[in-house]
């Protein structure tokens, strides 16, 4: 198990290296550079600045320098924000994004398994129909639409009851987390619900559930101990990619809800060609997601004993 | 044990009367079980034999409440366990009789156990649920049960998962699980079909020994007449959702009272080198149970069919003590009917002796 985890970690490092290299090349392929901004500058000033930031060197050399720094954990200094290290930006704003993302994943995972199990238990009855219609909506409507509708609804509700039940936007307290994480997790939850439903239907008609019935076990025990654990397997499998989907999706939701997460810096950096911030956030997110996928794979081994051995 | 000799007012251990089960499908309703009655006595083995789709599994699964309804539908019938109704409910006096009064094992042990739960835990479950035993007490009993089921190193094995067991071991673990609460009846639904021949013998031996030790009645569902000859006291032959012949094991093998039973025995493989003969298959296929025939269901395939066979259903003709056959040939107006068949089918007379010899199990008994 330990050896397996180590192997996966090394594989993950290679993946991160690939992500970094690809981003670096793509970034430099975009016309312009961080200095081709709004302010007009004389060629002399520009030359000085290029020399200061190392932009006058060939791309291959820049790449080696960056990789060297990356290996030391130094992501460099932002081009557009005065004297701000990329490490500081991440340290300051990633916890916000992570909180939001984790809440959204928890919400999506719990909701998905619960609703999925419900639809399977009430197959072809009204709870199934209602939930499945909601699922189709959740999968097909993008999160920023839900975000806007959720804000509008909250404004109306707060107005109707006369006090602020949940804040419409912003960040700071627990109540600020609820709505954005719900909105952020909705699409994934819908997807997981559908997955859980088909998985559960398969389990319900399996031989070992028949055996459990023949043993005279009460339905709740069969549901909890026999059906859920086996049915949740495919859900756990896609949890890794789901975390990826949620954290990348959070850029938009953060913007709509005015949340000071990392996503905003990422989008800004791309627009301003702030090389170090683009690289920093991409590599960081990449590493985070790779780690999540590895964790999920290890978790899988705990749930399914058959995976542990092989 | 001593009571069942002459006491007549005591209800039988399990009594099933006129059980009819249908399945609703888009194409109409399938009449899977069409009026099945039988009873099981304490400590005895009843074998239900018949080909695939004749309703033998549906019959016992209905008793155990394992047939999903819908699409299944209970059309009529009663089933009583020591005089108390069990049909359409899983409870007797607020207690689930399944697992406590009746244990059941299934055809494919590979898929019949939960892959993510240890064997020991699965065996312990009925004890926790029906007897309210603690986790620990039930688990240590599970180890004893595994030992009883002749699984070596039971203590380690109990902590393993089904994928770490072989098929034969899984079936023995299933048996251990089914008898955990010492039920009065063990239903075995084709327990050896998915196992290879040497393992079959081990599993059947185990069931036989447990029956002797605990006086458990067994309902054995099979299509292997070799298994029947080896295990059964009583035999019910099913065809197209009905019991067409019922009698003691000797009645069935020596004094068959239905052409279908005769056909089944003729179709049995033999490994007796002196009996060089080819198998005689039963021609045709079973009737469509969407619209079963009005007369005898076997008439279309029966080489001895008469006019009446296709128009009206034969009643059960009693041909001996506790032995009946649903065949018009037993009717008094059919002059010498049944005897004529017997003389025309010499393979019949080799009887159970042949069945025992031809059973691969007999040789491989360990």
XYZ file of C-alpha atoms in Angstrom:
676
model
C 0.000 0.000 0.000
C 2.793 2.409 0.978
C 4.766 1.449 -2.101
C 1.703 2.022 -4.212
C 1.172 5.463 -2.704
C 4.825 6.349 -3.353
C 4.573 5.196 -6.942
C 1.475 7.261 -7.457
C 3.175 10.326 -5.964
C 6.117 10.051 -8.360
C 3.721 9.646 -11.266
C 1.908 12.718 -9.992
C 5.126 14.766 -9.964
C 5.724 13.868 -13.602
C 2.180 14.937 -14.426
C 2.740 18.269 -12.697
C 5.956 18.747 -14.648
C 4.041 18.133 -17.866
C 1.402 20.648 -16.846
C 4.087 23.245 -16.061
C 5.917 22.729 -19.339
C 2.769 22.802 -21.450
C 1.523 25.952 -19.730
C 4.897 27.606 -20.119
C 5.034 26.926 -23.837
C 1.398 27.885 -24.440
C 1.850 31.079 -22.460
C 4.854 32.159 -24.498
C 3.082 31.289 -27.729
C 0.514 34.000 -26.963
C 1.511 37.249 -28.720
C 2.716 40.035 -26.428
C 4.274 39.874 -22.980
C 3.618 41.327 -19.528
C 5.245 44.607 -20.538
C 3.015 45.227 -23.563
C 0.400 46.699 -21.233
C -1.421 49.976 -21.194
C 1.418 52.375 -20.423
C 3.544 53.555 -23.333
C 7.252 53.239 -22.599
C 10.402 54.127 -24.436
C 12.520 51.311 -25.891
C 15.203 52.053 -23.279
C 12.893 51.608 -20.330
C 11.484 48.517 -21.919
C 14.951 47.072 -22.386
C 15.830 47.736 -18.787
C 12.676 46.102 -17.559
C 13.174 43.092 -19.810
C 16.675 42.714 -18.430
C 15.377 43.018 -14.876
C 12.743 40.324 -15.310
C 14.916 38.127 -17.514
C 12.589 38.461 -20.494
C 15.482 39.313 -22.829
C 16.866 35.806 -22.544
C 15.821 33.060 -24.997
C 12.664 31.142 -24.031
C 14.596 27.926 -23.441
C 16.774 29.649 -20.864
C 13.796 31.298 -19.222
C 12.234 27.852 -18.975
C 15.276 26.405 -17.229
C 15.430 29.310 -14.791
C 11.726 28.974 -14.000
C 11.956 25.235 -13.488
C 14.939 25.747 -11.211
C 12.978 28.183 -9.093
C 9.920 25.938 -9.128
C 11.981 23.065 -7.772
C 12.809 25.302 -4.805
C 9.162 26.160 -4.356
C 9.671 29.740 -5.534
C 6.942 30.813 -7.927
C 8.385 34.262 -8.568
C 7.078 37.798 -8.265
C 3.949 39.099 -9.942
C 4.449 41.348 -12.964
C 1.362 43.418 -12.442
C 1.063 43.682 -8.684
C 3.807 45.585 -7.003
C 6.195 43.516 -4.923
C 3.789 40.649 -4.513
C 5.134 37.170 -4.556
C 2.979 34.545 -6.274
C 3.500 32.325 -3.217
C 1.850 35.036 -1.107
C -1.087 35.363 -3.468
C -1.711 31.621 -3.299
C -1.228 31.485 0.459
C -3.689 34.272 0.953
C -6.404 33.352 -1.506
C -6.229 29.599 -1.959
C -7.766 28.792 1.463
C -10.854 30.691 0.342
C -11.128 28.721 -2.893
C -10.367 25.476 -1.093
C -13.050 26.053 1.536
C -15.560 26.786 -1.162
C -14.462 23.809 -3.246
C -14.422 21.333 -0.369
C -17.860 22.424 0.788
C -19.124 22.058 -2.760
C -17.612 18.568 -3.109
C -19.013 17.467 0.239
C -22.394 18.818 -0.725
C -22.258 17.207 -4.182
C -21.061 13.865 -2.821
C -23.627 13.633 -0.027
C -26.474 14.959 -2.135
C -25.531 12.791 -5.100
C -25.420 9.539 -3.141
C -28.557 10.366 -1.185
C -30.678 11.438 -4.147
C -29.236 8.669 -6.298
C -30.178 6.053 -3.717
C -33.634 7.598 -3.355
C -34.345 7.511 -7.074
C -33.270 3.874 -7.206
C -35.445 2.896 -4.233
C -38.445 4.736 -5.663
C -37.750 3.699 -9.223
C -40.461 4.854 -11.655
C -42.453 6.479 -8.880
C -42.847 10.211 -8.402
C -39.717 10.915 -6.299
C -37.659 9.325 -9.070
C -39.312 11.430 -11.776
C -38.980 14.687 -9.865
C -35.353 14.154 -8.954
C -34.396 13.011 -12.430
C -35.917 16.137 -13.997
C -33.887 18.219 -11.554
C -30.808 16.187 -12.481
C -31.196 16.935 -16.175
C -31.507 20.639 -15.312
C -28.471 20.470 -13.066
C -26.332 18.826 -15.717
C -27.349 21.058 -18.609
C -27.575 24.514 -17.017
C -24.159 26.160 -16.379
C -23.292 27.223 -12.853
C -23.211 30.978 -13.505
C -26.868 30.858 -14.522
C -27.710 29.107 -11.267
C -25.543 31.647 -9.457
C -27.487 34.566 -10.892
C -30.834 32.933 -10.162
C -29.762 32.042 -6.641
C -28.732 35.652 -5.991
C -31.996 36.968 -7.384
C -33.990 34.493 -5.301
C -32.021 35.434 -2.181
C -32.615 39.131 -2.764
C -36.352 38.478 -3.049
C -36.440 36.224 -0.001
C -34.395 38.610 2.131
C -36.683 41.437 0.998
C -39.822 39.463 1.753
C -38.865 38.365 5.262
C -37.319 41.701 6.156
C -33.899 40.498 7.332
C -30.882 38.888 5.675
C -31.361 35.129 5.808
C -28.279 34.478 3.680
C -25.962 37.125 2.231
C -26.262 37.618 -1.509
C -22.524 37.952 -2.067
C -19.225 38.462 -0.277
C -17.080 36.410 2.035
C -16.251 36.192 5.696
C -18.739 34.149 7.701
C -20.149 30.640 7.512
C -23.383 31.919 6.032
C -21.385 33.327 3.114
C -20.229 29.835 2.185
C -23.615 28.158 1.904
C -25.071 29.566 -1.293
C -21.949 29.673 -3.494
C -20.967 26.127 -2.525
C -24.491 24.887 -3.244
C -24.389 26.536 -6.651
C -20.873 25.295 -7.320
C -21.689 21.702 -6.341
C -25.009 21.509 -8.155
C -23.746 20.265 -11.525
C -21.533 17.630 -9.960
C -24.299 16.571 -7.646
C -26.619 16.040 -10.591
C -23.999 13.951 -12.335
C -23.310 11.886 -9.207
C -27.037 11.361 -8.659
C -27.386 9.808 -12.080
C -24.338 7.650 -11.519
C -25.503 6.538 -8.093
C -28.949 5.693 -9.425
C -27.717 3.281 -12.072
C -25.190 1.786 -9.693
C -27.820 1.309 -6.993
C -30.296 -0.283 -9.404
C -27.654 -2.811 -10.340
C -26.867 -3.585 -6.698
C -30.514 -3.894 -5.655
C -31.102 -6.714 -8.119
C -27.825 -8.473 -7.333
C -27.581 -11.964 -5.867
C -26.073 -10.900 -2.569
C -28.928 -8.544 -1.793
C -31.248 -11.495 -2.352
C -29.069 -13.413 0.104
C -29.310 -10.573 2.613
C -33.103 -10.692 2.295
C -33.096 -14.446 2.704
C -31.183 -13.960 5.959
C -34.088 -11.880 7.197
C -32.094 -8.696 7.684
C -34.188 -5.565 8.224
C -34.384 -3.295 5.147
C -32.497 -0.449 6.812
C -29.589 -2.733 7.606
C -29.542 -4.086 4.054
C -29.571 -0.542 2.735
C -26.795 0.741 4.966
C -24.478 -2.250 5.169
C -24.974 -4.024 1.894
C -26.336 -1.674 -0.721
C -24.758 1.693 0.029
C -21.172 0.586 0.369
C -21.223 -1.317 -2.886
C -23.237 1.247 -4.793
C -21.051 4.155 -3.747
C -18.015 2.664 -5.494
C -18.495 4.289 -8.920
C -19.235 7.579 -7.181
C -15.907 7.454 -5.360
C -14.169 6.686 -8.649
C -15.345 9.879 -10.281
C -14.837 11.961 -7.153
C -11.274 12.830 -8.264
C -12.297 14.287 -11.624
C -15.314 15.830 -9.878
C -13.020 17.783 -7.580
C -11.206 18.956 -10.712
C -14.446 20.077 -12.293
C -15.518 21.916 -9.162
C -12.299 23.794 -8.500
C -11.903 24.910 -12.094
C -15.570 25.833 -12.206
C -15.151 27.926 -9.093
C -13.498 30.772 -11.079
C -16.861 31.839 -12.452
C -18.823 31.339 -9.253
C -16.214 33.288 -7.262
C -16.591 36.175 -9.655
C -20.391 36.208 -9.459
C -20.451 36.049 -5.677
C -17.519 38.474 -5.254
C -15.483 35.921 -3.345
C -11.771 36.726 -2.917
C -10.625 33.322 -4.121
C -7.721 32.344 -6.270
C -9.881 32.107 -9.373
C -10.094 35.857 -9.851
C -6.306 36.219 -9.867
C -6.037 33.416 -12.342
C -8.443 35.033 -14.807
C -6.878 38.471 -14.340
C -3.408 37.091 -14.853
C -4.337 35.493 -18.139
C -5.830 38.733 -19.384
C -2.756 40.737 -18.394
C -0.250 38.059 -19.429
C 1.189 38.103 -15.944
C 3.563 35.211 -16.624
C 4.509 34.275 -13.091
C 0.939 34.365 -11.759
C -0.360 32.271 -14.682
C 2.365 29.717 -14.127
C 2.027 29.791 -10.375
C -1.720 29.311 -10.214
C -1.787 26.703 -12.994
C 0.994 24.619 -11.517
C -0.533 24.918 -8.078
C -4.016 23.903 -9.211
C -2.520 21.111 -11.292
C -0.605 19.746 -8.331
C -3.670 20.046 -6.114
C -5.856 18.098 -8.505
C -3.251 15.388 -9.042
C -3.026 15.001 -5.289
C -6.817 14.758 -4.995
C -6.980 12.043 -7.636
C -4.277 10.071 -5.816
C -6.110 10.457 -2.500
C -9.347 9.239 -4.066
C -7.583 6.201 -5.494
C -6.183 5.378 -2.073
C -9.622 5.879 -0.530
C -11.048 3.462 -3.066
C -8.764 0.775 -1.706
C -10.278 1.239 1.743
C -13.823 0.779 0.483
C -13.252 -2.108 -1.892
C -11.064 -4.859 -0.446
C -10.472 -6.291 -3.929
C -8.472 -3.219 -4.933
C -6.251 -3.408 -1.872
C -4.578 -6.633 -2.916
C -3.882 -5.907 -6.577
C -38.414 -36.113 16.639
C -40.400 -38.852 18.336
C -43.676 -37.024 17.935
C -44.047 -37.261 14.205
C -44.767 -40.998 14.198
C -48.466 -41.054 14.969
C -49.562 -37.570 15.955
C -51.982 -36.476 13.274
C -53.374 -33.191 14.600
C -49.937 -31.574 14.687
C -49.544 -29.413 11.594
C -46.641 -30.353 9.331
C -43.453 -28.316 9.596
C -44.074 -26.581 6.305
C -47.228 -26.909 4.291
C -47.800 -25.228 0.944
C -51.231 -25.374 -0.651
C -52.281 -24.403 -4.152
C -49.537 -21.829 -4.701
C -49.995 -19.800 -7.869
C -47.545 -17.108 -8.919
C -47.694 -14.955 -12.024
C -45.345 -12.406 -13.512
C -46.720 -9.389 -15.308
C -44.727 -8.502 -18.386
C -45.375 -6.275 -21.380
C -46.261 -9.384 -23.373
C -48.869 -10.551 -20.863
C -48.634 -12.457 -17.632
C -46.454 -15.525 -17.267
C -47.997 -18.216 -15.100
C -44.771 -19.392 -13.524
C -46.284 -21.466 -10.722
C -49.711 -22.986 -11.341
C -51.038 -24.562 -8.186
C -48.250 -26.210 -6.250
C -48.910 -28.050 -3.000
C -46.440 -29.922 -0.865
C -45.407 -30.397 2.712
C -42.107 -30.936 4.426
C -41.578 -32.978 7.553
C -39.025 -32.377 10.222
C -35.595 -33.788 9.464
C -36.582 -34.982 6.008
C -35.298 -33.960 2.606
C -37.719 -32.984 -0.115
C -36.205 -32.697 -3.561
C -37.964 -30.590 -6.143
C -36.777 -31.563 -9.603
C -37.569 -30.259 -13.038
C -36.019 -28.519 -15.981
C -35.087 -24.851 -16.172
C -38.064 -22.523 -16.074
C -40.485 -25.054 -14.580
C -41.066 -22.834 -11.554
C -39.095 -24.650 -8.886
C -37.008 -21.641 -7.896
C -39.969 -19.283 -8.071
C -41.888 -21.580 -5.728
C -39.343 -21.438 -2.928
C -38.418 -17.824 -3.528
C -42.079 -16.914 -3.173
C -42.153 -18.684 0.194
C -39.128 -16.644 1.248
C -40.605 -13.402 -0.021
C -37.732 -12.976 -2.461
C -39.828 -12.588 -5.593
C -40.139 -8.886 -6.376
C -43.821 -7.958 -6.461
C -44.498 -6.383 -8.904
C -43.740 -7.729 -11.485
C -44.523 -10.919 -9.590
C -48.031 -11.495 -8.294
C -49.328 -14.010 -5.797
C -52.523 -15.308 -7.342
C -53.539 -17.805 -4.715
C -52.222 -20.210 -2.177
C -51.259 -20.596 1.447
C -48.054 -21.558 3.127
C -47.808 -22.332 6.799
C -44.814 -22.963 8.996
C -45.917 -25.036 12.002
C -49.439 -23.872 11.274
C -48.606 -20.168 11.034
C -48.922 -18.285 7.771
C -45.725 -17.140 6.094
C -46.994 -16.259 2.658
C -47.040 -12.590 1.709
C -45.231 -11.683 4.913
C -41.725 -12.093 6.185
C -42.806 -12.007 9.813
C -44.044 -14.485 12.330
C -45.001 -12.865 15.632
C -43.119 -9.746 14.611
C -39.961 -11.716 13.896
C -38.509 -12.358 10.474
C -38.679 -16.113 9.961
C -36.153 -15.905 7.159
C -32.720 -16.767 8.428
C -34.103 -17.840 11.809
C -36.699 -20.508 10.949
C -35.842 -21.068 7.303
C -32.335 -20.682 5.932
C -31.592 -20.535 2.257
C -28.592 -21.058 0.019
C -28.346 -20.225 -3.642
C -27.022 -21.469 -6.909
C -24.019 -19.242 -7.486
C -21.958 -18.743 -4.316
C -19.558 -16.435 -6.192
C -22.167 -13.706 -6.553
C -24.379 -14.546 -3.572
C -22.081 -13.023 -0.964
C -21.418 -9.356 -0.419
C -17.983 -8.629 -1.962
C -17.152 -5.826 0.462
C -17.918 -7.574 3.743
C -15.805 -10.247 5.416
C -17.129 -13.807 5.407
C -17.208 -13.876 9.194
C -19.286 -10.708 9.434
C -21.761 -12.028 6.897
C -22.183 -15.257 8.829
C -22.519 -13.328 12.080
C -25.244 -11.053 10.726
C -28.248 -13.390 11.216
C -27.152 -14.020 14.804
C -26.953 -10.296 15.519
C -30.309 -9.622 13.929
C -32.367 -12.602 15.081
C -30.797 -13.321 18.440
C -29.566 -9.851 19.297
C -26.064 -11.115 19.930
C -23.179 -8.690 20.228
C -20.777 -8.117 17.376
C -18.059 -10.069 19.135
C -20.138 -13.013 20.293
C -21.689 -13.444 16.862
C -18.301 -13.297 15.179
C -16.772 -15.980 17.380
C -19.823 -18.139 16.698
C -19.266 -17.478 12.992
C -15.773 -18.955 13.322
C -17.259 -22.075 14.932
C -19.795 -22.312 12.137
C -17.029 -22.070 9.544
C -15.218 -24.891 11.324
C -18.436 -26.871 11.258
C -18.567 -26.244 7.528
C -15.084 -27.773 7.344
C -13.244 -24.650 6.358
C -9.629 -24.955 7.478
C -8.041 -22.142 9.501
C -11.489 -20.759 10.157
C -10.229 -17.980 12.368
C -8.157 -16.397 9.591
C -10.691 -17.249 6.951
C -13.463 -15.450 8.801
C -11.576 -12.190 8.339
C -11.228 -12.677 4.609
C -13.443 -11.434 1.824
C -15.416 -13.579 -0.636
C -12.940 -12.986 -3.470
C -10.284 -14.775 -1.407
C -12.388 -17.973 -1.256
C -12.860 -20.692 -3.840
C -16.336 -21.565 -5.138
C -16.727 -24.674 -3.012
C -15.558 -22.870 0.115
C -17.970 -20.046 -0.577
C -20.865 -22.471 -0.842
C -19.848 -24.069 2.450
C -19.627 -20.605 3.991
C -23.115 -19.925 2.601
C -24.349 -23.087 4.329
C -22.705 -21.961 7.567
C -24.518 -18.646 7.186
C -27.878 -20.245 6.417
C -27.757 -22.543 9.459
C -26.296 -19.943 11.827
C -29.575 -19.603 13.734
C -30.283 -23.342 13.526
C -33.342 -23.053 11.300
C -35.849 -25.883 11.070
C -35.687 -25.837 7.281
C -32.810 -25.285 4.889
C -33.785 -24.422 1.357
C -31.046 -25.180 -1.136
C -31.744 -23.710 -4.552
C -29.525 -25.681 -6.929
C -26.654 -25.592 -4.429
C -24.207 -27.562 -6.561
C -25.021 -26.414 -10.091
C -22.233 -23.839 -10.240
C -19.627 -26.114 -8.674
C -17.480 -28.785 -10.252
C -18.173 -32.392 -9.525
C -15.677 -33.135 -6.751
C -16.739 -30.011 -4.878
C -20.400 -30.957 -5.343
C -19.816 -34.081 -3.299
C -18.236 -32.123 -0.443
C -21.117 -29.674 -0.317
C -23.766 -32.410 -0.413
C -21.935 -34.371 2.272
C -21.840 -31.322 4.468
C -25.556 -30.741 4.042
C -26.286 -34.387 4.783
C -24.163 -34.386 7.929
C -25.642 -31.152 9.237
C -29.092 -32.596 8.686
C -28.195 -35.651 10.753
C -26.684 -33.560 13.543
C -29.399 -30.926 13.811
C -32.472 -32.619 12.358
C -32.875 -29.863 9.802
C -35.397 -30.436 7.049
C -34.023 -29.708 3.591
C -35.832 -28.547 0.504
C -33.432 -29.325 -2.290
C -34.027 -27.805 -5.675
C -32.106 -29.450 -8.448
C -32.245 -30.767 -11.953
C -29.630 -33.405 -11.231
C -31.279 -36.771 -10.601
C -27.972 -38.075 -9.267
C -28.175 -35.521 -6.463
C -31.777 -36.505 -5.843
C -30.929 -40.193 -5.528
C -28.187 -39.354 -3.092
C -29.972 -36.848 -0.870
C -33.737 -37.039 -1.045
C -36.357 -38.790 1.055
C -39.278 -37.328 -0.859
C -39.319 -36.097 -4.425
C -41.631 -33.685 -6.223
C -41.267 -33.591 -9.987
C -42.264 -30.238 -11.441
C -43.231 -29.490 -14.982
C -44.567 -26.211 -16.373
C -45.355 -24.766 -12.958
C -47.051 -27.838 -11.521
C -46.024 -30.855 -9.510
C -46.732 -33.723 -11.879
C -45.509 -36.510 -9.650
C -44.756 -36.751 -6.000
C -43.564 -39.688 -3.970
C -40.710 -41.207 -2.031
C -37.326 -41.394 -3.709
C -37.869 -45.084 -4.402
C -41.303 -44.402 -5.866
C -39.820 -41.903 -8.260
C -36.961 -44.090 -9.428
C -38.527 -47.571 -9.292
C -42.209 -46.884 -9.771
C -42.374 -43.690 -11.816
C -45.958 -42.621 -12.224
C -45.642 -39.895 -14.838
C -44.284 -40.036 -18.409
C -42.203 -36.918 -17.730
C -40.372 -38.650 -14.887
C -39.857 -41.625 -17.170
C -38.467 -39.296 -19.837
C -36.169 -37.539 -17.377
C -34.694 -40.828 -16.264
C -34.186 -42.011 -19.804
C -32.353 -38.759 -20.494
C -29.960 -39.310 -17.618
C -26.335 -39.976 -18.503
C -24.904 -43.257 -17.317
C -21.306 -44.140 -16.699
C -22.019 -47.797 -16.243
C -19.843 -49.444 -18.915
C -22.178 -52.416 -19.207
C -25.133 -50.182 -20.025
C -23.961 -49.001 -23.426
C -26.787 -46.811 -24.501
C -27.214 -43.338 -25.830
C -29.215 -40.710 -23.987
C -32.833 -40.488 -24.972
C -33.774 -36.809 -25.012
C -37.313 -35.601 -24.411
C -38.424 -34.226 -27.753
C -39.901 -30.746 -28.035
C -39.820 -27.920 -25.525
C -41.897 -26.922 -22.509
C -45.196 -25.108 -23.140
C -45.541 -21.363 -23.326
C -46.527 -20.248 -19.838
C -48.095 -17.056 -21.178
C -50.990 -19.265 -22.226
C -50.530 -22.730 -20.758
C -52.423 -25.551 -22.469
C -55.871 -26.456 -21.167
C -55.070 -30.129 -20.820
C -51.962 -31.796 -19.488
C -48.990 -29.461 -19.980
C -46.812 -32.390 -20.978
C -49.226 -33.747 -23.610
C -47.443 -32.160 -26.568
C -44.195 -33.946 -25.732
C -45.646 -37.115 -24.298
C -45.191 -40.216 -26.464
C -48.214 -41.833 -24.776
C -50.583 -38.879 -25.082
C -54.260 -39.672 -25.585
C -57.146 -37.569 -26.792
C -58.216 -36.502 -23.328
C -54.709 -35.320 -22.449
C -54.952 -32.202 -24.603
C -58.477 -31.260 -23.525
C -58.640 -31.655 -19.781
C -56.097 -31.533 -17.030
C -55.456 -34.814 -15.238
C -56.120 -34.888 -11.503
C -53.486 -36.358 -9.204
C -54.023 -40.134 -9.289
C -52.919 -41.829 -6.125
C -50.836 -44.814 -7.128
C -49.363 -45.769 -3.793
C -48.909 -44.531 -0.260
C -48.008 -40.829 -0.447
C -47.376 -41.258 -4.127
C -49.340 -39.596 -6.902
C -48.922 -38.917 -10.581
C -50.885 -36.418 -12.627
C -51.443 -38.572 -15.692
C -54.608 -39.848 -17.358
C -52.939 -43.198 -17.967
C -53.727 -44.052 -14.351
C -57.443 -43.657 -14.987
C -59.359 -46.891 -14.503
C -60.913 -46.675 -17.989
C -57.507 -46.776 -19.652
C -57.137 -50.532 -19.847
C -53.696 -51.495 -18.598
C -52.438 -48.049 -19.512
C -49.603 -47.460 -17.140
C -48.316 -51.033 -17.193
C -48.090 -50.858 -20.979
C -45.714 -47.917 -20.726
C -43.610 -49.644 -18.146
C -43.116 -52.620 -20.391
C -42.311 -50.378 -23.314
C -39.600 -48.567 -21.438
C -37.094 -51.052 -20.059
C -34.714 -48.372 -18.817
C -37.182 -47.651 -16.060
C -36.605 -50.865 -14.296
C -32.968 -50.215 -13.513
C -34.342 -47.692 -11.072
C -32.516 -45.854 -8.391
C -29.675 -48.324 -8.402
C -28.728 -47.091 -11.831
C -29.214 -43.514 -10.795
C -26.844 -43.963 -7.921
C -24.238 -45.703 -10.038
C -24.458 -43.158 -12.794
C -24.108 -40.265 -10.481
C -20.608 -38.897 -10.765
C -20.940 -38.003 -7.134
C -20.996 -41.584 -6.039
C -17.500 -42.177 -7.321
C -15.976 -38.998 -6.126
C -17.229 -39.192 -2.628
C -14.310 -38.101 -0.558
